[in-house]
mmCIF file of C-alpha atoms and ligand atoms in Angstrom:
data_model
loop_
_atom_site.group_PDB
_atom_site.id
_atom_site.type_symbol
_atom_site.label_atom_id
_atom_site.label_comp_id
_atom_site.label_asym_id
_atom_site.label_seq_id
_atom_site.Cartn_x
_atom_site.Cartn_y
_atom_site.Cartn_z
ATOM 1 C CA UNK N 1098 -11.472 -2.572 -20.166
ATOM 2 C CA UNK N 1099 -10.496 -4.291 -23.309
ATOM 3 C CA UNK N 1100 -12.496 -4.023 -26.629
ATOM 4 C CA UNK N 1101 -12.257 -5.790 -30.202
ATOM 5 C CA UNK N 1102 -14.031 -5.999 -33.311
ATOM 6 C CA UNK N 1103 -14.208 -9.096 -35.083
ATOM 7 C CA UNK N 1104 -14.015 -8.323 -38.562
ATOM 8 C CA UNK N 1105 -14.796 -10.548 -41.357
ATOM 9 C CA UNK N 1106 -16.918 -11.493 -44.837
ATOM 10 C CA UNK N 1107 -19.741 -13.363 -44.057
ATOM 11 C CA UNK N 1108 -20.996 -16.413 -46.187
ATOM 12 C CA UNK N 1109 -24.430 -15.023 -47.682
ATOM 13 C CA UNK N 1110 -27.382 -17.047 -46.297
ATOM 14 C CA UNK N 1111 -24.517 -19.485 -44.373
ATOM 15 C CA UNK N 1112 -26.032 -18.706 -41.007
ATOM 16 C CA UNK N 1113 -24.390 -21.593 -39.110
ATOM 17 C CA UNK N 1114 -21.281 -21.727 -40.681
ATOM 18 C CA UNK N 1115 -21.248 -17.586 -39.852
ATOM 19 C CA UNK N 1116 -22.056 -18.277 -36.494
ATOM 20 C CA UNK N 1117 -19.357 -21.098 -35.956
ATOM 21 C CA UNK N 1118 -16.725 -19.176 -37.342
ATOM 22 C CA UNK N 1119 -16.984 -16.649 -35.282
ATOM 23 C CA UNK N 1120 -17.244 -19.106 -32.206
ATOM 24 C CA UNK N 1121 -14.228 -20.094 -33.346
ATOM 25 C CA UNK N 1122 -12.803 -16.527 -33.698
ATOM 26 C CA UNK N 1123 -13.597 -15.734 -30.287
ATOM 27 C CA UNK N 1124 -12.887 -19.296 -28.474
ATOM 28 C CA UNK N 1125 -9.410 -17.679 -26.957
ATOM 29 C CA UNK N 1126 -10.860 -13.876 -26.699
ATOM 30 C CA UNK N 1127 -12.326 -13.610 -22.282
ATOM 31 C CA UNK N 1128 -13.361 -10.507 -20.379
ATOM 32 C CA UNK N 1129 -14.150 -8.119 -23.578
ATOM 33 C CA UNK N 1130 -16.508 -6.304 -25.045
ATOM 34 C CA UNK N 1131 -16.245 -7.554 -28.558
ATOM 35 C CA UNK N 1132 -18.542 -6.174 -31.806
ATOM 36 C CA UNK N 1133 -19.124 -8.131 -35.276
ATOM 37 C CA UNK N 1134 -20.632 -6.539 -38.396
ATOM 38 C CA UNK N 1135 -23.938 -5.569 -39.430
ATOM 39 C CA UNK N 1136 -26.033 -9.121 -40.607
ATOM 40 C CA UNK N 1137 -23.073 -10.993 -39.819
ATOM 41 C CA UNK N 1138 -25.061 -14.194 -39.648
ATOM 42 C CA UNK N 1139 -27.197 -13.803 -42.734
ATOM 43 C CA UNK N 1140 -24.792 -11.319 -45.043
ATOM 44 C CA UNK N 1141 -26.385 -8.272 -46.691
ATOM 45 C CA UNK N 1142 -27.674 -8.478 -50.149
ATOM 46 C CA UNK N 1143 -31.158 -9.772 -50.272
ATOM 47 C CA UNK N 1144 -32.922 -10.583 -53.278
ATOM 48 C CA UNK N 1145 -36.596 -11.286 -52.061
ATOM 49 C CA UNK N 1146 -38.487 -10.733 -49.090
ATOM 50 C CA UNK N 1147 -38.924 -14.943 -49.239
ATOM 51 C CA UNK N 1148 -35.086 -14.738 -48.989
ATOM 52 C CA UNK N 1149 -35.246 -12.811 -45.671
ATOM 53 C CA UNK N 1150 -37.894 -14.640 -44.119
ATOM 54 C CA UNK N 1151 -36.122 -17.476 -44.439
ATOM 55 C CA UNK N 1152 -32.617 -16.570 -42.760
ATOM 56 C CA UNK N 1153 -34.536 -13.856 -40.448
ATOM 57 C CA UNK N 1154 -34.650 -15.250 -36.541
ATOM 58 C CA UNK N 1155 -36.722 -14.303 -33.796
ATOM 59 C CA UNK N 1156 -34.847 -12.337 -30.730
ATOM 60 C CA UNK N 1157 -34.062 -13.506 -27.995
ATOM 61 C CA UNK N 1158 -35.463 -16.940 -29.235
ATOM 62 C CA UNK N 1159 -33.515 -17.732 -32.168
ATOM 63 C CA UNK N 1160 -30.527 -19.459 -32.743
ATOM 64 C CA UNK N 1161 -28.041 -17.253 -33.773
ATOM 65 C CA UNK N 1162 -29.266 -14.992 -30.552
ATOM 66 C CA UNK N 1163 -28.676 -18.743 -27.960
ATOM 67 C CA UNK N 1164 -25.348 -19.435 -29.687
ATOM 68 C CA UNK N 1165 -23.595 -15.745 -28.999
ATOM 69 C CA UNK N 1166 -25.511 -15.942 -25.316
ATOM 70 C CA UNK N 1167 -23.636 -19.349 -24.676
ATOM 71 C CA UNK N 1168 -20.300 -17.561 -26.108
ATOM 72 C CA UNK N 1169 -20.804 -14.760 -24.176
ATOM 73 C CA UNK N 1170 -21.128 -16.966 -20.710
ATOM 74 C CA UNK N 1171 -18.621 -19.357 -21.485
ATOM 75 C CA UNK N 1172 -15.877 -16.583 -22.337
ATOM 76 C CA UNK N 1173 -17.429 -13.439 -19.874
ATOM 77 C CA UNK N 1174 -17.951 -11.428 -22.558
ATOM 78 C CA UNK N 1175 -19.798 -8.604 -24.113
ATOM 79 C CA UNK N 1176 -20.885 -9.108 -27.737
ATOM 80 C CA UNK N 1177 -22.949 -6.749 -29.874
ATOM 81 C CA UNK N 1178 -23.522 -8.404 -33.098
ATOM 82 C CA UNK N 1179 -25.863 -7.044 -35.657
ATOM 83 C CA UNK N 1180 -28.263 -10.156 -37.122
ATOM 84 C CA UNK N 1181 -31.915 -10.099 -39.288
ATOM 85 C CA UNK N 1182 -34.773 -10.302 -36.789
ATOM 86 C CA UNK N 1183 -38.093 -11.417 -37.813
ATOM 87 C CA UNK N 1184 -41.028 -10.741 -35.282
ATOM 88 C CA UNK N 1185 -44.141 -11.916 -36.594
ATOM 89 C CA UNK N 1186 -44.525 -10.630 -40.232
ATOM 90 C CA UNK N 1187 -41.799 -7.830 -39.818
ATOM 91 C CA UNK N 1188 -38.759 -7.620 -40.388
ATOM 92 C CA UNK N 1189 -35.649 -6.021 -38.438
ATOM 93 C CA UNK N 1190 -32.090 -5.201 -39.167
ATOM 94 C CA UNK N 1191 -30.956 -5.518 -35.557
ATOM 95 C CA UNK N 1192 -28.005 -5.577 -33.454
ATOM 96 C CA UNK N 1193 -28.189 -7.522 -30.243
ATOM 97 C CA UNK N 1194 -26.276 -7.335 -27.325
ATOM 98 C CA UNK N 1195 -25.319 -10.500 -24.574
ATOM 99 C CA UNK N 1196 -23.576 -10.948 -21.995
ATOM 100 C CA UNK N 1197 -22.402 -13.048 -19.561
ATOM 101 C CA UNK N 1198 -25.661 -13.672 -18.018
ATOM 102 C CA UNK N 1199 -26.995 -13.714 -21.424
ATOM 103 C CA UNK N 1200 -29.409 -11.967 -23.585
ATOM 104 C CA UNK N 1201 -29.649 -8.439 -22.951
ATOM 105 C CA UNK N 1202 -31.417 -6.061 -25.245
ATOM 106 C CA UNK N 1203 -31.736 -5.432 -29.021
ATOM 107 C CA UNK N 1204 -31.462 -2.372 -31.253
ATOM 108 C CA UNK N 1205 -33.641 -2.171 -34.609
ATOM 109 C CA UNK N 1206 -31.895 0.074 -36.926
ATOM 110 C CA UNK N 1207 -33.552 3.367 -37.543
ATOM 111 C CA UNK N 1208 -32.125 4.730 -40.347
ATOM 112 C CA UNK N 1209 -31.985 2.321 -43.436
ATOM 113 C CA UNK N 1210 -29.685 2.344 -46.131
ATOM 114 C CA UNK N 1211 -30.825 1.714 -50.206
ATOM 115 C CA UNK N 1212 -32.274 -1.770 -50.762
ATOM 116 C CA UNK N 1213 -32.668 -2.278 -46.967
ATOM 117 C CA UNK N 1214 -35.795 -0.158 -47.366
ATOM 118 C CA UNK N 1215 -37.330 -2.987 -49.466
ATOM 119 C CA UNK N 1216 -37.277 -5.655 -47.047
ATOM 120 C CA UNK N 1217 -36.867 -4.104 -43.727
ATOM 121 C CA UNK N 1218 -39.162 -2.231 -41.146
ATOM 122 C CA UNK N 1219 -37.087 1.137 -39.273
ATOM 123 C CA UNK N 1220 -36.457 0.789 -36.348
ATOM 124 C CA UNK N 1221 -39.526 1.485 -33.578
ATOM 125 C CA UNK N 1222 -37.379 1.655 -30.242
ATOM 126 C CA UNK N 1223 -35.541 5.028 -29.213
ATOM 127 C CA UNK N 1224 -31.973 4.069 -27.975
ATOM 128 C CA UNK N 1225 -31.450 2.710 -24.667
ATOM 129 C CA UNK N 1226 -27.840 2.853 -22.418
ATOM 130 C CA UNK N 1227 -26.724 -0.583 -20.904
ATOM 131 C CA UNK N 1228 -24.269 -0.518 -17.801
ATOM 132 C CA UNK N 1229 -21.931 -3.529 -18.573
ATOM 133 C CA UNK N 1230 -19.716 -2.970 -15.404
ATOM 134 C CA UNK N 1231 -17.074 -1.236 -16.443
ATOM 135 C CA UNK N 1232 -18.793 1.187 -18.884
ATOM 136 C CA UNK N 1233 -22.033 2.509 -20.199
ATOM 137 C CA UNK N 1234 -22.463 1.604 -23.559
ATOM 138 C CA UNK N 1235 -24.977 2.767 -26.472
ATOM 139 C CA UNK N 1236 -25.541 0.735 -30.568
ATOM 140 C CA UNK N 1237 -26.111 2.090 -33.633
ATOM 141 C CA UNK N 1238 -26.277 0.669 -36.714
ATOM 142 C CA UNK N 1239 -24.227 1.297 -40.041
ATOM 143 C CA UNK N 1240 -25.946 4.316 -41.954
ATOM 144 C CA UNK N 1241 -27.203 5.740 -38.762
ATOM 145 C CA UNK N 1242 -23.889 7.217 -38.821
ATOM 146 C CA UNK N 1243 -24.819 10.101 -41.099
ATOM 147 C CA UNK N 1244 -27.328 10.948 -38.622
ATOM 148 C CA UNK N 1245 -25.168 12.705 -35.696
ATOM 149 C CA UNK N 1246 -28.701 13.183 -33.620
ATOM 150 C CA UNK N 1247 -27.826 8.931 -32.733
ATOM 151 C CA UNK N 1248 -24.509 9.580 -31.572
ATOM 152 C CA UNK N 1249 -25.206 12.578 -29.402
ATOM 153 C CA UNK N 1250 -28.653 11.113 -27.718
ATOM 154 C CA UNK N 1251 -26.768 8.172 -27.204
ATOM 155 C CA UNK N 1252 -23.902 10.588 -25.197
ATOM 156 C CA UNK N 1253 -26.880 12.623 -23.402
ATOM 157 C CA UNK N 1254 -28.134 9.383 -22.344
ATOM 158 C CA UNK N 1255 -24.998 8.604 -20.799
ATOM 159 C CA UNK N 1256 -23.105 6.402 -23.342
ATOM 160 C CA UNK N 1257 -19.470 5.938 -22.647
ATOM 161 C CA UNK N 1258 -18.528 3.532 -25.371
ATOM 162 C CA UNK N 1259 -20.711 3.460 -29.180
ATOM 163 C CA UNK N 1260 -20.859 0.093 -30.513
ATOM 164 C CA UNK N 1261 -21.623 0.638 -34.550
ATOM 165 C CA UNK N 1262 -22.100 -3.026 -36.030
ATOM 166 C CA UNK N 1263 -21.281 -2.042 -39.867
ATOM 167 C CA UNK N 1264 -21.310 -2.867 -43.334
ATOM 168 C CA UNK N 1265 -19.972 0.260 -45.005
ATOM 169 C CA UNK N 1266 -19.446 0.391 -48.726
ATOM 170 C CA UNK N 1267 -18.630 3.817 -49.504
ATOM 171 C CA UNK N 1268 -15.227 4.296 -49.339
ATOM 172 C CA UNK N 1269 -14.126 5.345 -46.394
ATOM 173 C CA UNK N 1270 -17.232 8.084 -45.204
ATOM 174 C CA UNK N 1271 -18.370 6.147 -42.400
ATOM 175 C CA UNK N 1272 -14.876 5.225 -40.672
ATOM 176 C CA UNK N 1273 -14.187 8.813 -41.256
ATOM 177 C CA UNK N 1274 -17.478 10.301 -39.546
ATOM 178 C CA UNK N 1275 -17.152 8.121 -37.089
ATOM 179 C CA UNK N 1276 -13.790 9.989 -35.596
ATOM 180 C CA UNK N 1277 -15.525 13.189 -35.656
ATOM 181 C CA UNK N 1278 -18.700 11.275 -33.779
ATOM 182 C CA UNK N 1279 -16.302 10.394 -31.693
ATOM 183 C CA UNK N 1280 -14.649 13.748 -31.606
ATOM 184 C CA UNK N 1281 -17.881 15.939 -31.166
ATOM 185 C CA UNK N 1282 -19.596 13.807 -28.303
ATOM 186 C CA UNK N 1283 -16.126 12.804 -26.818
ATOM 187 C CA UNK N 1284 -17.140 9.597 -26.297
ATOM 188 C CA UNK N 1285 -15.301 6.242 -27.612
ATOM 189 C CA UNK N 1286 -16.560 4.663 -31.321
ATOM 190 C CA UNK N 1287 -16.057 0.745 -31.727
ATOM 191 C CA UNK N 1288 -17.273 0.320 -35.754
ATOM 192 C CA UNK N 1289 -16.823 -3.013 -36.601
ATOM 193 C CA UNK N 1290 -17.165 -2.933 -40.685
ATOM 194 C CA UNK N 1291 -17.712 -6.306 -42.922
ATOM 195 C CA UNK N 1292 -14.969 -7.074 -45.861
ATOM 196 C CA UNK N 1293 -15.159 -8.952 -48.683
ATOM 197 C CA UNK N 1294 -18.165 -8.501 -51.808
ATOM 198 C CA UNK N 1295 -21.209 -9.439 -52.621
ATOM 199 C CA UNK N 1296 -23.076 -9.620 -55.910
ATOM 200 C CA UNK N 1297 -26.601 -11.817 -55.857
ATOM 201 C CA UNK N 1298 -29.246 -12.296 -58.058
ATOM 202 C CA UNK N 1299 -28.048 -10.069 -61.206
ATOM 203 C CA UNK N 1300 -27.515 -7.019 -58.710
ATOM 204 C CA UNK N 1301 -24.737 -4.835 -58.749
ATOM 205 C CA UNK N 1302 -21.633 -6.085 -56.748
ATOM 206 C CA UNK N 1303 -21.360 -4.557 -53.149
ATOM 207 C CA UNK N 1304 -17.656 -4.124 -51.868
ATOM 208 C CA UNK N 1305 -17.485 -3.387 -48.433
ATOM 209 C CA UNK N 1306 -14.602 -0.997 -47.117
ATOM 210 C CA UNK N 1307 -13.048 -3.150 -43.872
ATOM 211 C CA UNK N 1308 -11.278 -0.724 -41.879
ATOM 212 C CA UNK N 1309 -12.893 -1.359 -38.694
ATOM 213 C CA UNK N 1310 -11.581 0.796 -36.097
ATOM 214 C CA UNK N 1311 -11.684 1.932 -32.470
ATOM 215 C CA UNK N 1312 -12.061 5.844 -31.618
ATOM 216 C CA UNK N 1313 -10.777 7.242 -28.575
ATOM 217 C CA UNK N 1314 -12.890 10.502 -27.202
ATOM 218 C CA UNK N 1315 -10.226 12.535 -28.336
ATOM 219 C CA UNK N 1316 -10.373 11.429 -31.937
ATOM 220 C CA UNK N 1317 -7.192 9.052 -31.744
ATOM 221 C CA UNK N 1318 -7.759 5.883 -33.958
ATOM 222 C CA UNK N 1319 -6.636 3.220 -31.158
ATOM 223 C CA UNK N 1320 -6.737 0.625 -33.532
ATOM 224 C CA UNK N 1321 -7.732 0.332 -37.819
ATOM 225 C CA UNK N 1322 -8.038 -2.996 -39.466
ATOM 226 C CA UNK N 1323 -6.984 -2.799 -43.208
ATOM 227 C CA UNK N 1324 -9.505 -3.165 -45.688
ATOM 228 C CA UNK N 1325 -9.748 -6.859 -46.829
ATOM 229 C CA UNK N 1326 -8.169 -7.922 -43.668
ATOM 230 C CA UNK N 1327 -10.355 -10.789 -41.757
ATOM 231 C CA UNK N 1328 -9.758 -11.278 -37.429
ATOM 232 C CA UNK N 1329 -10.000 -10.248 -34.202
ATOM 233 C CA UNK N 1330 -8.106 -7.161 -33.070
ATOM 234 C CA UNK N 1331 -8.490 -6.010 -29.347
ATOM 235 C CA UNK N 1332 -7.336 -3.163 -27.761
ATOM 236 C CA UNK N 1333 -7.417 -1.036 -23.930
ATOM 237 C CA UNK N 1334 -9.555 1.438 -23.526
ATOM 238 C CA UNK N 1335 -10.229 4.011 -20.136
ATOM 239 C CA UNK N 1336 -14.301 4.427 -19.932
ATOM 240 C CA UNK N 1337 -13.291 7.252 -17.767
ATOM 241 C CA UNK N 1338 -12.131 9.268 -20.212
ATOM 242 C CA UNK N 1339 -15.353 9.347 -22.042
ATOM 243 C CA UNK N 1340 -16.900 10.250 -18.548
ATOM 244 C CA UNK N 1341 -15.124 13.716 -18.692
ATOM 245 C CA UNK N 1342 -16.749 16.513 -20.503
ATOM 246 C CA UNK N 1343 -15.057 19.515 -19.907
ATOM 247 C CA UNK N 1344 -12.351 20.398 -22.559
ATOM 248 C CA UNK N 1345 -10.942 23.356 -21.091
ATOM 249 C CA UNK N 1346 -11.143 25.574 -17.939
ATOM 250 C CA UNK N 1347 -14.230 27.026 -19.170
ATOM 251 C CA UNK N 1348 -15.750 24.358 -21.960
ATOM 252 C CA UNK N 1349 -17.796 21.548 -20.815
ATOM 253 C CA UNK N 1350 -19.343 19.470 -23.994
ATOM 254 C CA UNK N 1351 -22.607 19.515 -21.720
ATOM 255 C CA UNK N 1352 -22.763 22.708 -19.915
ATOM 256 C CA UNK N 1353 -22.031 24.577 -22.955
ATOM 257 C CA UNK N 1354 -24.553 23.415 -24.994
ATOM 258 C CA UNK N 1355 -27.525 25.306 -25.855
ATOM 259 C CA UNK N 1356 -30.886 23.732 -26.461
ATOM 260 C CA UNK N 1357 -32.682 26.411 -25.295
ATOM 261 C CA UNK N 1358 -31.430 27.857 -29.186
ATOM 262 C CA UNK N 1359 -31.113 24.795 -31.146
ATOM 263 C CA UNK N 1360 -35.046 24.209 -31.123
ATOM 264 C CA UNK N 1361 -36.127 24.766 -34.722
HETATM 265 C C1 ACM Z 1233 -25.502 0.485 -44.567
HETATM 266 O O1 ACM Z 1233 -26.216 0.883 -43.147
HETATM 267 N N1 ACM Z 1233 -25.124 -0.912 -44.459
HETATM 268 C C2 ACM Z 1233 -24.428 1.147 -45.450
#
């Protein structure tokens, strides 16, 4: 199974341009699972609720989800992409999953980071698993990394590959932690981080840390981009490796759990 990331520096507010950039960048990529960054279409540093309201889109009826679905259909891709979602008067920091047959579902970031709490409502739905053929996948977004419960829940529900659109900005906590999330859950993780910086409305500059990566269930970093690099990177993975949870003849990640003793 081919998986990959498209690490880029979205231009704030340039939803159409950012989408065109992704269409162009993925033009030649076929039959793969591709992860894009968090809020890839809008950028990250909102300065008001009005600004977010002017850029957020409905899912699945908004134009970005529609164009991602078209691209996925044309190139036989599954794409996980972070976009700002509007539902009624509420806004969510969401990740949409589309495949060759169109829109599949979306996840709303549960653990909001810093100023995101000013603009977005926290996610209100539990984590789901999607069987996309070669693998069962699950979604989490950026700061969800610091809550090991998220990756654990996804894996207990059957995820073999965790897709992790990100706008990581503390060097390099999230990327390192995701290696641990992979090892402790024996799962593939695909972190697609953005690069570049934003400094808007008199706010402090935010510099994003790039270093998108694909990590194996044994903690091997199969690919890692540079901090400021932009572009698509692909690697082959075998989801079967994530299905086997035994790590010695006497130890199995699931069977050895003592949920009876973990309760508070
Ligand atoms: C983050 O959750 N964007 C750090």
